[in-house]
Amino acid sequence: MHWIERQWYRPRWWLTALLAPLEGLFALSAAARRLAYRRGWLRAERLAAPVAVIGNINVGGVGKTPLTLALLRDLQQGGVKAGVISRGYGGSHRQPTLVRPDSSPEEVGDEPLLLAAAGAPVVVGRDRVAAGRHLLALHPDLELILTDDGLQHYRLSRDLEIVVLDGARGGGNGRLLPAGPLREPWSRLRSVGAVVINGGDAAGLALPAGPRRFAMRLRPAALQRLDRPEETRAAADFAGLRLAAMAGIGHPQRFFDTLAGLGLRPELCLAWPDHHQFAAADLPADMDAVIVTSKDAVKLRRVIHDAAQRARLWVLPVQAELEPDLSAWILDRLKIKHGC
């Protein structure tokens, strides 16, 4: 998968031509499904609370989870009761499941655990309508439901769609799967409420007119020791140490670039598939410290039991900063009352 993803962002005419028939079938299927819901041949179901979808039109990591975390933080500070529903990719759950602090990432997925740690109620489920109803049954006072991903889950009626784009990679070669990275045509952006551009140069993305634009930046915080999060270090504290970095996220290179921006130069950078189920054997030997993402840390805490090995693991948290204020815009669009 990593090889073909690289081709999507470095156009190859021969690969595009080879995959064009499959792209055509995918485009036809996706268009037919969108038409069926638009015409009412398939029925979208509405929940008893407003729904804002945080999604993407291309595969790979774009920063949806950090954005959702930032929105939850801002909504909580504004006194708004918000919850989250998620597909819970990588989890073994079959029915809608409430995510608890001690839930297993093997059951509920890694990203939902991060969202639940932010203090919001989170339910995972393959059927997002059922997940939303389960969430509201447990928390009927919720004023807003955020869906982490689910832009293409049209059976769930939504009040607002927010698409996250990687500002550096954009839509790649502009082709649909499998000839390119897009799940839906670039023109789909005309119908969404907002586009959030994560880093990069927004001017080079050729965005259609219509959606409100927001800029997002992921700001790294102090590194935290995996087994003692209260123990933190600055990047400069790792000078002279033999470092490795591991990432099992949608776009590992962004994490490695962030480390480089902090002046950290790992001798070894290990990129694993998104939602990789880590094992103790994945931890590189002969390194003084191994730096990982917050998303991967929730799984590594459960599989690395040796005290010496745990002491070598350091987590780099990132926090999304948005300009202008996205949470206030969402509340105004949905007419949800909030604090001053």
mmCIF file of C-alpha atoms in Angstrom:
data_model
loop_
_atom_site.group_PDB
_atom_site.id
_atom_site.type_symbol
_atom_site.label_atom_id
_atom_site.label_comp_id
_atom_site.label_asym_id
_atom_site.label_seq_id
_atom_site.Cartn_x
_atom_site.Cartn_y
_atom_site.Cartn_z
ATOM 1 C CA MET A 1 0.000 0.000 0.000
ATOM 2 C CA HIS A 2 2.831 2.420 0.795
ATOM 3 C CA TRP A 3 4.228 1.990 -2.735
ATOM 4 C CA ILE A 4 0.982 2.815 -4.500
ATOM 5 C CA GLU A 5 0.333 5.758 -2.174
ATOM 6 C CA ARG A 6 3.663 7.229 -3.241
ATOM 7 C CA GLN A 7 2.610 6.920 -6.878
ATOM 8 C CA TRP A 8 -0.648 8.758 -6.192
ATOM 9 C CA TYR A 9 1.309 11.812 -5.100
ATOM 10 C CA ARG A 10 3.874 11.513 -7.914
ATOM 11 C CA PRO A 11 1.709 11.098 -11.045
ATOM 12 C CA ARG A 12 2.670 8.184 -13.294
ATOM 13 C CA TRP A 13 0.789 8.124 -16.604
ATOM 14 C CA TRP A 14 1.287 4.386 -17.056
ATOM 15 C CA LEU A 15 -0.159 3.592 -13.616
ATOM 16 C CA THR A 16 -3.141 5.903 -14.226
ATOM 17 C CA ALA A 17 -3.820 4.209 -17.561
ATOM 18 C CA LEU A 18 -3.476 0.747 -16.059
ATOM 19 C CA LEU A 19 -5.921 1.465 -13.244
ATOM 20 C CA ALA A 20 -8.375 3.623 -15.226
ATOM 21 C CA PRO A 21 -10.942 0.808 -15.762
ATOM 22 C CA LEU A 22 -11.058 0.064 -12.027
ATOM 23 C CA GLU A 23 -11.253 3.787 -11.280
ATOM 24 C CA GLY A 24 -14.252 4.007 -13.611
ATOM 25 C CA LEU A 25 -16.059 1.223 -11.787
ATOM 26 C CA PHE A 26 -15.333 2.838 -8.425
ATOM 27 C CA ALA A 27 -16.542 6.238 -9.690
ATOM 28 C CA LEU A 28 -19.749 4.728 -11.043
ATOM 29 C CA SER A 29 -20.484 2.891 -7.800
ATOM 30 C CA ALA A 30 -19.781 5.944 -5.620
ATOM 31 C CA ALA A 31 -21.858 8.250 -7.843
ATOM 32 C CA ALA A 32 -24.786 5.817 -7.893
ATOM 33 C CA ARG A 33 -24.759 5.611 -4.110
ATOM 34 C CA ARG A 34 -24.677 9.401 -3.685
ATOM 35 C CA LEU A 35 -27.536 9.747 -6.191
ATOM 36 C CA ALA A 36 -29.618 7.122 -4.397
ATOM 37 C CA TYR A 37 -29.484 9.063 -1.140
ATOM 38 C CA ARG A 38 -29.982 12.429 -2.826
ATOM 39 C CA ARG A 39 -33.108 11.216 -4.639
ATOM 40 C CA GLY A 40 -34.432 9.415 -1.578
ATOM 41 C CA TRP A 41 -34.192 5.909 -3.057
ATOM 42 C CA LEU A 42 -32.076 5.086 -0.015
ATOM 43 C CA ARG A 43 -33.160 6.721 3.227
ATOM 44 C CA ALA A 44 -30.817 8.665 5.459
ATOM 45 C CA GLU A 45 -31.698 8.487 9.158
ATOM 46 C CA ARG A 46 -31.596 11.466 11.486
ATOM 47 C CA LEU A 47 -30.493 11.412 15.134
ATOM 48 C CA ALA A 48 -32.130 13.381 17.938
ATOM 49 C CA ALA A 49 -29.154 15.760 18.163
ATOM 50 C CA PRO A 50 -27.263 17.815 15.550
ATOM 51 C CA VAL A 51 -24.495 15.895 13.761
ATOM 52 C CA ALA A 52 -21.256 17.378 12.409
ATOM 53 C CA VAL A 53 -19.149 15.040 10.293
ATOM 54 C CA ILE A 54 -15.348 15.406 10.453
ATOM 55 C CA GLY A 55 -14.196 13.550 7.355
ATOM 56 C CA ASN A 56 -11.936 13.426 4.343
ATOM 57 C CA ILE A 57 -12.285 12.717 0.654
ATOM 58 C CA ASN A 58 -8.922 11.003 0.324
ATOM 59 C CA VAL A 59 -7.360 7.986 1.993
ATOM 60 C CA GLY A 60 -4.490 8.303 4.425
ATOM 61 C CA GLY A 61 -3.972 10.414 7.514
ATOM 62 C CA VAL A 62 -4.943 14.073 7.233
ATOM 63 C CA GLY A 63 -5.334 15.034 10.917
ATOM 64 C CA LYS A 64 -9.006 14.313 11.655
ATOM 65 C CA THR A 65 -8.376 13.009 15.165
ATOM 66 C CA PRO A 66 -6.270 15.990 16.362
ATOM 67 C CA LEU A 67 -8.951 18.257 14.913
ATOM 68 C CA THR A 68 -11.725 16.382 16.731
ATOM 69 C CA LEU A 69 -9.725 16.571 19.970
ATOM 70 C CA ALA A 70 -9.302 20.331 19.545
ATOM 71 C CA LEU A 71 -13.024 20.770 18.905
ATOM 72 C CA LEU A 72 -13.909 18.729 21.991
ATOM 73 C CA ARG A 73 -11.568 20.887 24.087
ATOM 74 C CA ASP A 74 -13.052 24.131 22.776
ATOM 75 C CA LEU A 75 -16.643 22.905 23.090
ATOM 76 C CA GLN A 76 -16.074 21.814 26.684
ATOM 77 C CA GLN A 77 -14.592 25.210 27.512
ATOM 78 C CA GLY A 78 -17.698 26.808 26.000
ATOM 79 C CA GLY A 79 -20.002 24.681 28.141
ATOM 80 C CA VAL A 80 -21.352 22.640 25.209
ATOM 81 C CA LYS A 81 -22.066 18.950 25.811
ATOM 82 C CA ALA A 82 -20.625 17.050 22.859
ATOM 83 C CA GLY A 83 -20.091 13.361 22.165
ATOM 84 C CA VAL A 84 -18.364 11.359 19.458
ATOM 85 C CA ILE A 85 -19.243 8.401 17.290
ATOM 86 C CA SER A 86 -16.558 6.569 15.373
ATOM 87 C CA ARG A 87 -16.153 3.517 13.193
ATOM 88 C CA GLY A 88 -13.387 2.349 15.530
ATOM 89 C CA TYR A 89 -11.068 1.043 12.819
ATOM 90 C CA GLY A 90 -8.870 -1.789 13.990
ATOM 91 C CA GLY A 91 -11.298 -2.796 16.756
ATOM 92 C CA SER A 92 -13.064 -6.145 17.065
ATOM 93 C CA HIS A 93 -16.408 -4.758 18.320
ATOM 94 C CA ARG A 94 -19.555 -6.006 16.580
ATOM 95 C CA GLN A 95 -22.228 -3.910 18.268
ATOM 96 C CA PRO A 96 -22.181 -0.235 19.318
ATOM 97 C CA THR A 97 -19.751 -0.047 22.218
ATOM 98 C CA LEU A 98 -19.098 2.703 24.745
ATOM 99 C CA VAL A 99 -15.398 3.491 24.988
ATOM 100 C CA ARG A 100 -14.116 3.517 28.548
ATOM 101 C CA PRO A 101 -10.693 4.632 29.838
ATOM 102 C CA ASP A 102 -9.737 0.984 30.367
ATOM 103 C CA SER A 103 -11.149 -0.270 27.043
ATOM 104 C CA SER A 104 -8.843 -2.355 24.918
ATOM 105 C CA PRO A 105 -7.652 -0.769 21.647
ATOM 106 C CA GLU A 106 -8.002 -4.243 20.141
ATOM 107 C CA GLU A 107 -11.735 -4.003 20.876
ATOM 108 C CA VAL A 108 -12.557 -0.327 20.216
ATOM 109 C CA GLY A 109 -9.636 0.945 18.099
ATOM 110 C CA ASP A 110 -6.842 3.359 18.945
ATOM 111 C CA GLU A 111 -8.283 6.751 17.952
ATOM 112 C CA PRO A 112 -11.518 6.380 19.998
ATOM 113 C CA LEU A 113 -9.408 5.801 23.126
ATOM 114 C CA LEU A 114 -7.632 9.099 22.541
ATOM 115 C CA LEU A 115 -10.971 10.863 22.096
ATOM 116 C CA ALA A 116 -12.444 9.281 25.235
ATOM 117 C CA ALA A 117 -9.373 10.402 27.203
ATOM 118 C CA ALA A 118 -10.396 13.985 26.365
ATOM 119 C CA GLY A 119 -13.417 13.528 28.641
ATOM 120 C CA ALA A 120 -16.149 13.191 26.013
ATOM 121 C CA PRO A 121 -18.493 10.205 25.704
ATOM 122 C CA VAL A 122 -17.456 8.089 22.707
ATOM 123 C CA VAL A 123 -19.296 5.177 21.084
ATOM 124 C CA VAL A 124 -17.805 3.055 18.311
ATOM 125 C CA GLY A 125 -19.838 1.066 15.828
ATOM 126 C CA ARG A 126 -19.740 -0.174 12.269
ATOM 127 C CA ASP A 127 -23.259 1.236 11.827
ATOM 128 C CA ARG A 128 -22.919 4.902 12.734
ATOM 129 C CA VAL A 129 -26.672 5.391 13.000
ATOM 130 C CA ALA A 130 -26.872 2.638 15.600
ATOM 131 C CA ALA A 131 -23.774 4.041 17.320
ATOM 132 C CA GLY A 132 -25.361 7.490 17.491
ATOM 133 C CA ARG A 133 -28.584 6.141 18.950
ATOM 134 C CA HIS A 134 -26.654 4.163 21.548
ATOM 135 C CA LEU A 135 -24.683 7.281 22.481
ATOM 136 C CA LEU A 136 -27.865 9.321 22.915
ATOM 137 C CA ALA A 137 -29.493 6.556 24.942
ATOM 138 C CA LEU A 138 -26.578 6.793 27.370
ATOM 139 C CA HIS A 139 -26.280 10.603 27.200
ATOM 140 C CA PRO A 140 -29.637 12.107 26.153
ATOM 141 C CA ASP A 141 -28.477 15.613 27.135
ATOM 142 C CA LEU A 142 -25.878 15.875 24.369
ATOM 143 C CA GLU A 143 -26.157 19.076 22.343
ATOM 144 C CA LEU A 144 -23.867 18.012 19.492
ATOM 145 C CA ILE A 145 -22.470 14.789 18.027
ATOM 146 C CA LEU A 146 -19.172 14.775 16.166
ATOM 147 C CA THR A 147 -18.408 11.851 13.888
ATOM 148 C CA ASP A 148 -14.741 11.004 13.541
ATOM 149 C CA ASP A 149 -14.701 10.097 9.841
ATOM 150 C CA GLY A 150 -17.900 8.973 8.095
ATOM 151 C CA LEU A 151 -18.202 11.498 5.272
ATOM 152 C CA GLN A 152 -19.182 8.662 2.919
ATOM 153 C CA HIS A 153 -21.543 7.014 5.455
ATOM 154 C CA TYR A 154 -24.600 8.621 3.866
ATOM 155 C CA ARG A 155 -27.150 6.609 5.832
ATOM 156 C CA LEU A 156 -26.381 8.906 8.749
ATOM 157 C CA SER A 157 -28.076 12.246 8.098
ATOM 158 C CA ARG A 158 -25.795 15.131 8.969
ATOM 159 C CA ASP A 159 -26.330 18.821 9.688
ATOM 160 C CA LEU A 160 -22.802 19.888 8.767
ATOM 161 C CA GLU A 161 -19.867 18.401 6.849
ATOM 162 C CA ILE A 162 -16.267 19.412 7.573
ATOM 163 C CA VAL A 163 -13.510 18.030 5.365
ATOM 164 C CA VAL A 164 -9.873 17.919 6.470
ATOM 165 C CA LEU A 165 -7.156 18.184 3.811
ATOM 166 C CA ASP A 166 -3.419 17.701 4.055
ATOM 167 C CA GLY A 167 -2.153 21.074 2.868
ATOM 168 C CA ALA A 168 1.084 19.580 1.559
ATOM 169 C CA ARG A 169 -0.366 16.600 -0.326
ATOM 170 C CA GLY A 170 -3.829 17.885 -1.258
ATOM 171 C CA GLY A 171 -5.678 15.494 -3.563
ATOM 172 C CA GLY A 172 -2.562 13.958 -5.061
ATOM 173 C CA ASN A 173 -2.996 13.195 -8.755
ATOM 174 C CA GLY A 174 -6.702 14.077 -8.522
ATOM 175 C CA ARG A 175 -7.854 10.579 -9.473
ATOM 176 C CA LEU A 176 -10.295 8.280 -7.685
ATOM 177 C CA LEU A 177 -9.359 4.958 -6.108
ATOM 178 C CA PRO A 178 -7.442 2.893 -7.038
ATOM 179 C CA ALA A 179 -5.790 5.175 -9.633
ATOM 180 C CA GLY A 180 -5.479 7.948 -7.055
ATOM 181 C CA PRO A 181 -6.133 8.711 -3.383
ATOM 182 C CA LEU A 182 -9.640 10.200 -3.699
ATOM 183 C CA ARG A 183 -12.716 8.474 -2.282
ATOM 184 C CA GLU A 184 -14.909 11.075 -3.976
ATOM 185 C CA PRO A 185 -14.285 13.603 -6.756
ATOM 186 C CA TRP A 186 -12.557 16.867 -5.843
ATOM 187 C CA SER A 187 -15.794 18.631 -6.842
ATOM 188 C CA ARG A 188 -17.449 17.048 -3.767
ATOM 189 C CA LEU A 189 -15.846 19.845 -1.742
ATOM 190 C CA ARG A 190 -18.364 22.303 -3.209
ATOM 191 C CA SER A 191 -21.141 20.732 -1.145
ATOM 192 C CA VAL A 192 -19.437 20.688 2.277
ATOM 193 C CA GLY A 193 -19.741 23.390 4.892
ATOM 194 C CA ALA A 194 -16.055 23.873 5.675
ATOM 195 C CA VAL A 195 -12.601 22.744 4.607
ATOM 196 C CA VAL A 196 -9.827 22.571 7.195
ATOM 197 C CA ILE A 197 -6.340 22.707 5.683
ATOM 198 C CA ASN A 198 -3.733 20.981 7.812
ATOM 199 C CA GLY A 199 -0.406 22.735 7.169
ATOM 200 C CA GLY A 200 1.131 23.259 3.753
ATOM 201 C CA ASP A 201 0.210 25.904 1.204
ATOM 202 C CA ALA A 202 -3.540 26.354 0.867
ATOM 203 C CA ALA A 203 -3.091 28.569 -2.195
ATOM 204 C CA GLY A 204 -1.827 25.626 -4.231
ATOM 205 C CA LEU A 205 -4.832 23.378 -3.596
ATOM 206 C CA ALA A 206 -7.245 24.938 -6.131
ATOM 207 C CA LEU A 207 -10.203 24.608 -3.775
ATOM 208 C CA PRO A 208 -13.681 25.186 -5.216
ATOM 209 C CA ALA A 209 -15.659 28.220 -4.109
ATOM 210 C CA GLY A 210 -18.301 27.689 -1.473
ATOM 211 C CA PRO A 211 -16.996 26.045 1.704
ATOM 212 C CA ARG A 212 -15.588 28.153 4.548
ATOM 213 C CA ARG A 213 -11.842 27.691 4.890
ATOM 214 C CA PHE A 214 -9.934 27.155 8.126
ATOM 215 C CA ALA A 215 -6.200 26.752 8.661
ATOM 216 C CA MET A 216 -4.917 24.116 11.088
ATOM 217 C CA ARG A 217 -1.470 23.719 12.530
ATOM 218 C CA LEU A 218 -0.303 20.794 14.658
ATOM 219 C CA ARG A 219 1.863 22.159 17.449
ATOM 220 C CA PRO A 220 4.032 19.585 19.283
ATOM 221 C CA ALA A 221 4.113 19.649 23.077
ATOM 222 C CA ALA A 222 6.812 18.395 25.461
ATOM 223 C CA LEU A 223 7.660 14.717 25.127
ATOM 224 C CA GLN A 224 6.154 12.452 27.794
ATOM 225 C CA ARG A 225 7.576 9.218 29.136
ATOM 226 C CA LEU A 226 5.233 6.376 28.187
ATOM 227 C CA ASP A 227 4.978 4.818 31.656
ATOM 228 C CA ARG A 228 5.144 8.142 33.543
ATOM 229 C CA PRO A 229 3.288 10.801 31.531
ATOM 230 C CA GLU A 230 3.958 13.366 34.250
ATOM 231 C CA GLU A 231 7.679 13.115 33.395
ATOM 232 C CA THR A 232 8.395 15.360 30.403
ATOM 233 C CA ARG A 233 11.433 16.385 28.398
ATOM 234 C CA ALA A 234 12.192 18.983 25.784
ATOM 235 C CA ALA A 235 13.583 17.913 22.438
ATOM 236 C CA ALA A 236 16.994 19.328 23.379
ATOM 237 C CA ASP A 237 17.208 16.827 26.251
ATOM 238 C CA PHE A 238 17.646 14.008 23.716
ATOM 239 C CA ALA A 239 20.843 15.453 22.246
ATOM 240 C CA GLY A 240 23.587 12.849 22.020
ATOM 241 C CA LEU A 241 21.231 9.886 22.462
ATOM 242 C CA ARG A 242 20.684 7.118 19.937
ATOM 243 C CA LEU A 243 17.099 7.701 18.821
ATOM 244 C CA ALA A 244 14.497 5.718 16.905
ATOM 245 C CA ALA A 245 11.017 6.812 15.851
ATOM 246 C CA MET A 246 7.958 4.621 15.190
ATOM 247 C CA ALA A 247 4.591 5.546 13.705
ATOM 248 C CA GLY A 248 1.595 3.420 12.769
ATOM 249 C CA ILE A 249 -0.571 6.244 11.457
ATOM 250 C CA GLY A 250 -2.052 7.239 8.101
ATOM 251 C CA HIS A 251 0.830 9.526 7.105
ATOM 252 C CA PRO A 252 3.955 8.564 9.125
ATOM 253 C CA GLN A 253 6.208 10.988 7.270
ATOM 254 C CA ARG A 254 4.365 13.926 8.822
ATOM 255 C CA PHE A 255 5.387 12.623 12.264
ATOM 256 C CA PHE A 256 9.009 12.155 11.195
ATOM 257 C CA ASP A 257 9.021 15.672 9.693
ATOM 258 C CA THR A 258 7.694 17.054 12.990
ATOM 259 C CA LEU A 259 10.590 15.423 14.829
ATOM 260 C CA ALA A 260 13.031 16.929 12.343
ATOM 261 C CA GLY A 261 11.434 20.332 12.903
ATOM 262 C CA LEU A 262 12.219 19.953 16.603
ATOM 263 C CA GLY A 263 15.854 19.223 15.801
ATOM 264 C CA LEU A 264 15.560 15.489 16.463
ATOM 265 C CA ARG A 265 17.375 13.185 14.034
ATOM 266 C CA PRO A 266 16.458 9.545 14.717
ATOM 267 C CA GLU A 267 18.892 6.965 13.387
ATOM 268 C CA LEU A 268 15.949 4.709 12.581
ATOM 269 C CA CYS A 269 12.438 5.673 11.416
ATOM 270 C CA LEU A 270 9.949 2.798 11.344
ATOM 271 C CA ALA A 271 6.697 3.395 9.428
ATOM 272 C CA TRP A 272 3.953 0.857 10.115
ATOM 273 C CA PRO A 273 0.509 0.603 8.474
ATOM 274 C CA ASP A 274 -2.280 2.698 9.954
ATOM 275 C CA HIS A 275 -3.864 1.011 13.016
ATOM 276 C CA HIS A 276 -0.923 -1.413 13.261
ATOM 277 C CA GLN A 277 -1.311 -3.821 16.179
ATOM 278 C CA PHE A 278 2.041 -3.451 17.897
ATOM 279 C CA ALA A 279 3.926 -6.270 19.595
ATOM 280 C CA ALA A 280 6.918 -6.150 21.906
ATOM 281 C CA ALA A 281 9.088 -7.451 19.066
ATOM 282 C CA ASP A 282 8.399 -4.252 17.075
ATOM 283 C CA LEU A 283 10.476 -2.199 19.509
ATOM 284 C CA PRO A 284 13.963 -1.614 18.025
ATOM 285 C CA ALA A 285 16.903 -2.740 20.115
ATOM 286 C CA ASP A 286 20.130 -0.860 20.882
ATOM 287 C CA MET A 287 18.452 2.547 21.038
ATOM 288 C CA ASP A 288 18.536 4.883 24.006
ATOM 289 C CA ALA A 289 15.046 6.209 23.311
ATOM 290 C CA VAL A 290 12.157 5.449 20.958
ATOM 291 C CA ILE A 291 9.722 8.268 20.144
ATOM 292 C CA VAL A 292 6.121 7.413 19.186
ATOM 293 C CA THR A 293 2.800 9.143 18.479
ATOM 294 C CA SER A 294 -0.004 9.511 21.017
ATOM 295 C CA LYS A 295 -2.173 7.255 18.887
ATOM 296 C CA ASP A 296 0.385 4.445 18.952
ATOM 297 C CA ALA A 297 1.089 4.969 22.654
ATOM 298 C CA VAL A 298 -2.366 3.705 23.674
ATOM 299 C CA LYS A 299 -1.486 0.311 22.153
ATOM 300 C CA LEU A 300 2.153 0.178 23.225
ATOM 301 C CA ARG A 301 1.187 0.687 26.881
ATOM 302 C CA ARG A 302 -0.675 -2.624 26.711
ATOM 303 C CA VAL A 303 1.988 -4.731 24.985
ATOM 304 C CA ILE A 304 5.292 -3.449 26.420
ATOM 305 C CA HIS A 305 5.546 -4.853 29.935
ATOM 306 C CA ASP A 306 9.291 -4.883 30.578
ATOM 307 C CA ALA A 307 10.173 -1.896 32.780
ATOM 308 C CA ALA A 308 13.447 -1.143 30.986
ATOM 309 C CA GLN A 309 11.739 -1.223 27.605
ATOM 310 C CA ARG A 310 8.891 1.016 28.773
ATOM 311 C CA ALA A 311 11.391 3.541 30.120
ATOM 312 C CA ARG A 312 12.868 3.956 26.624
ATOM 313 C CA LEU A 313 9.533 4.931 25.069
ATOM 314 C CA TRP A 314 8.645 8.598 24.741
ATOM 315 C CA VAL A 315 5.421 10.065 23.361
ATOM 316 C CA LEU A 316 5.194 13.263 21.321
ATOM 317 C CA PRO A 317 1.698 14.778 21.777
ATOM 318 C CA VAL A 318 0.462 17.339 19.242
ATOM 319 C CA GLN A 319 -2.311 19.875 19.611
ATOM 320 C CA ALA A 320 -4.287 21.331 16.737
ATOM 321 C CA GLU A 321 -4.537 25.108 16.503
ATOM 322 C CA LEU A 322 -7.227 26.551 14.228
ATOM 323 C CA GLU A 323 -7.649 29.923 12.585
ATOM 324 C CA PRO A 324 -10.309 31.290 12.712
ATOM 325 C CA ASP A 325 -12.329 29.723 15.550
ATOM 326 C CA LEU A 326 -13.924 26.588 14.066
ATOM 327 C CA SER A 327 -15.893 25.551 17.151
ATOM 328 C CA ALA A 328 -17.629 28.937 17.361
ATOM 329 C CA TRP A 329 -18.452 28.763 13.641
ATOM 330 C CA ILE A 330 -19.975 25.279 14.069
ATOM 331 C CA LEU A 331 -22.143 26.421 16.974
ATOM 332 C CA ASP A 332 -23.309 29.496 15.069
ATOM 333 C CA ARG A 333 -24.130 27.445 11.948
ATOM 334 C CA LEU A 334 -26.097 24.912 13.981
ATOM 335 C CA LYS A 335 -27.646 27.606 16.218
ATOM 336 C CA ILE A 336 -26.414 25.920 19.419
ATOM 337 C CA LYS A 337 -26.294 28.279 22.385
ATOM 338 C CA HIS A 338 -22.923 28.582 24.072
ATOM 339 C CA GLY A 339 -21.032 30.725 26.555
ATOM 340 C CA CYS A 340 -19.571 34.148 25.864
#
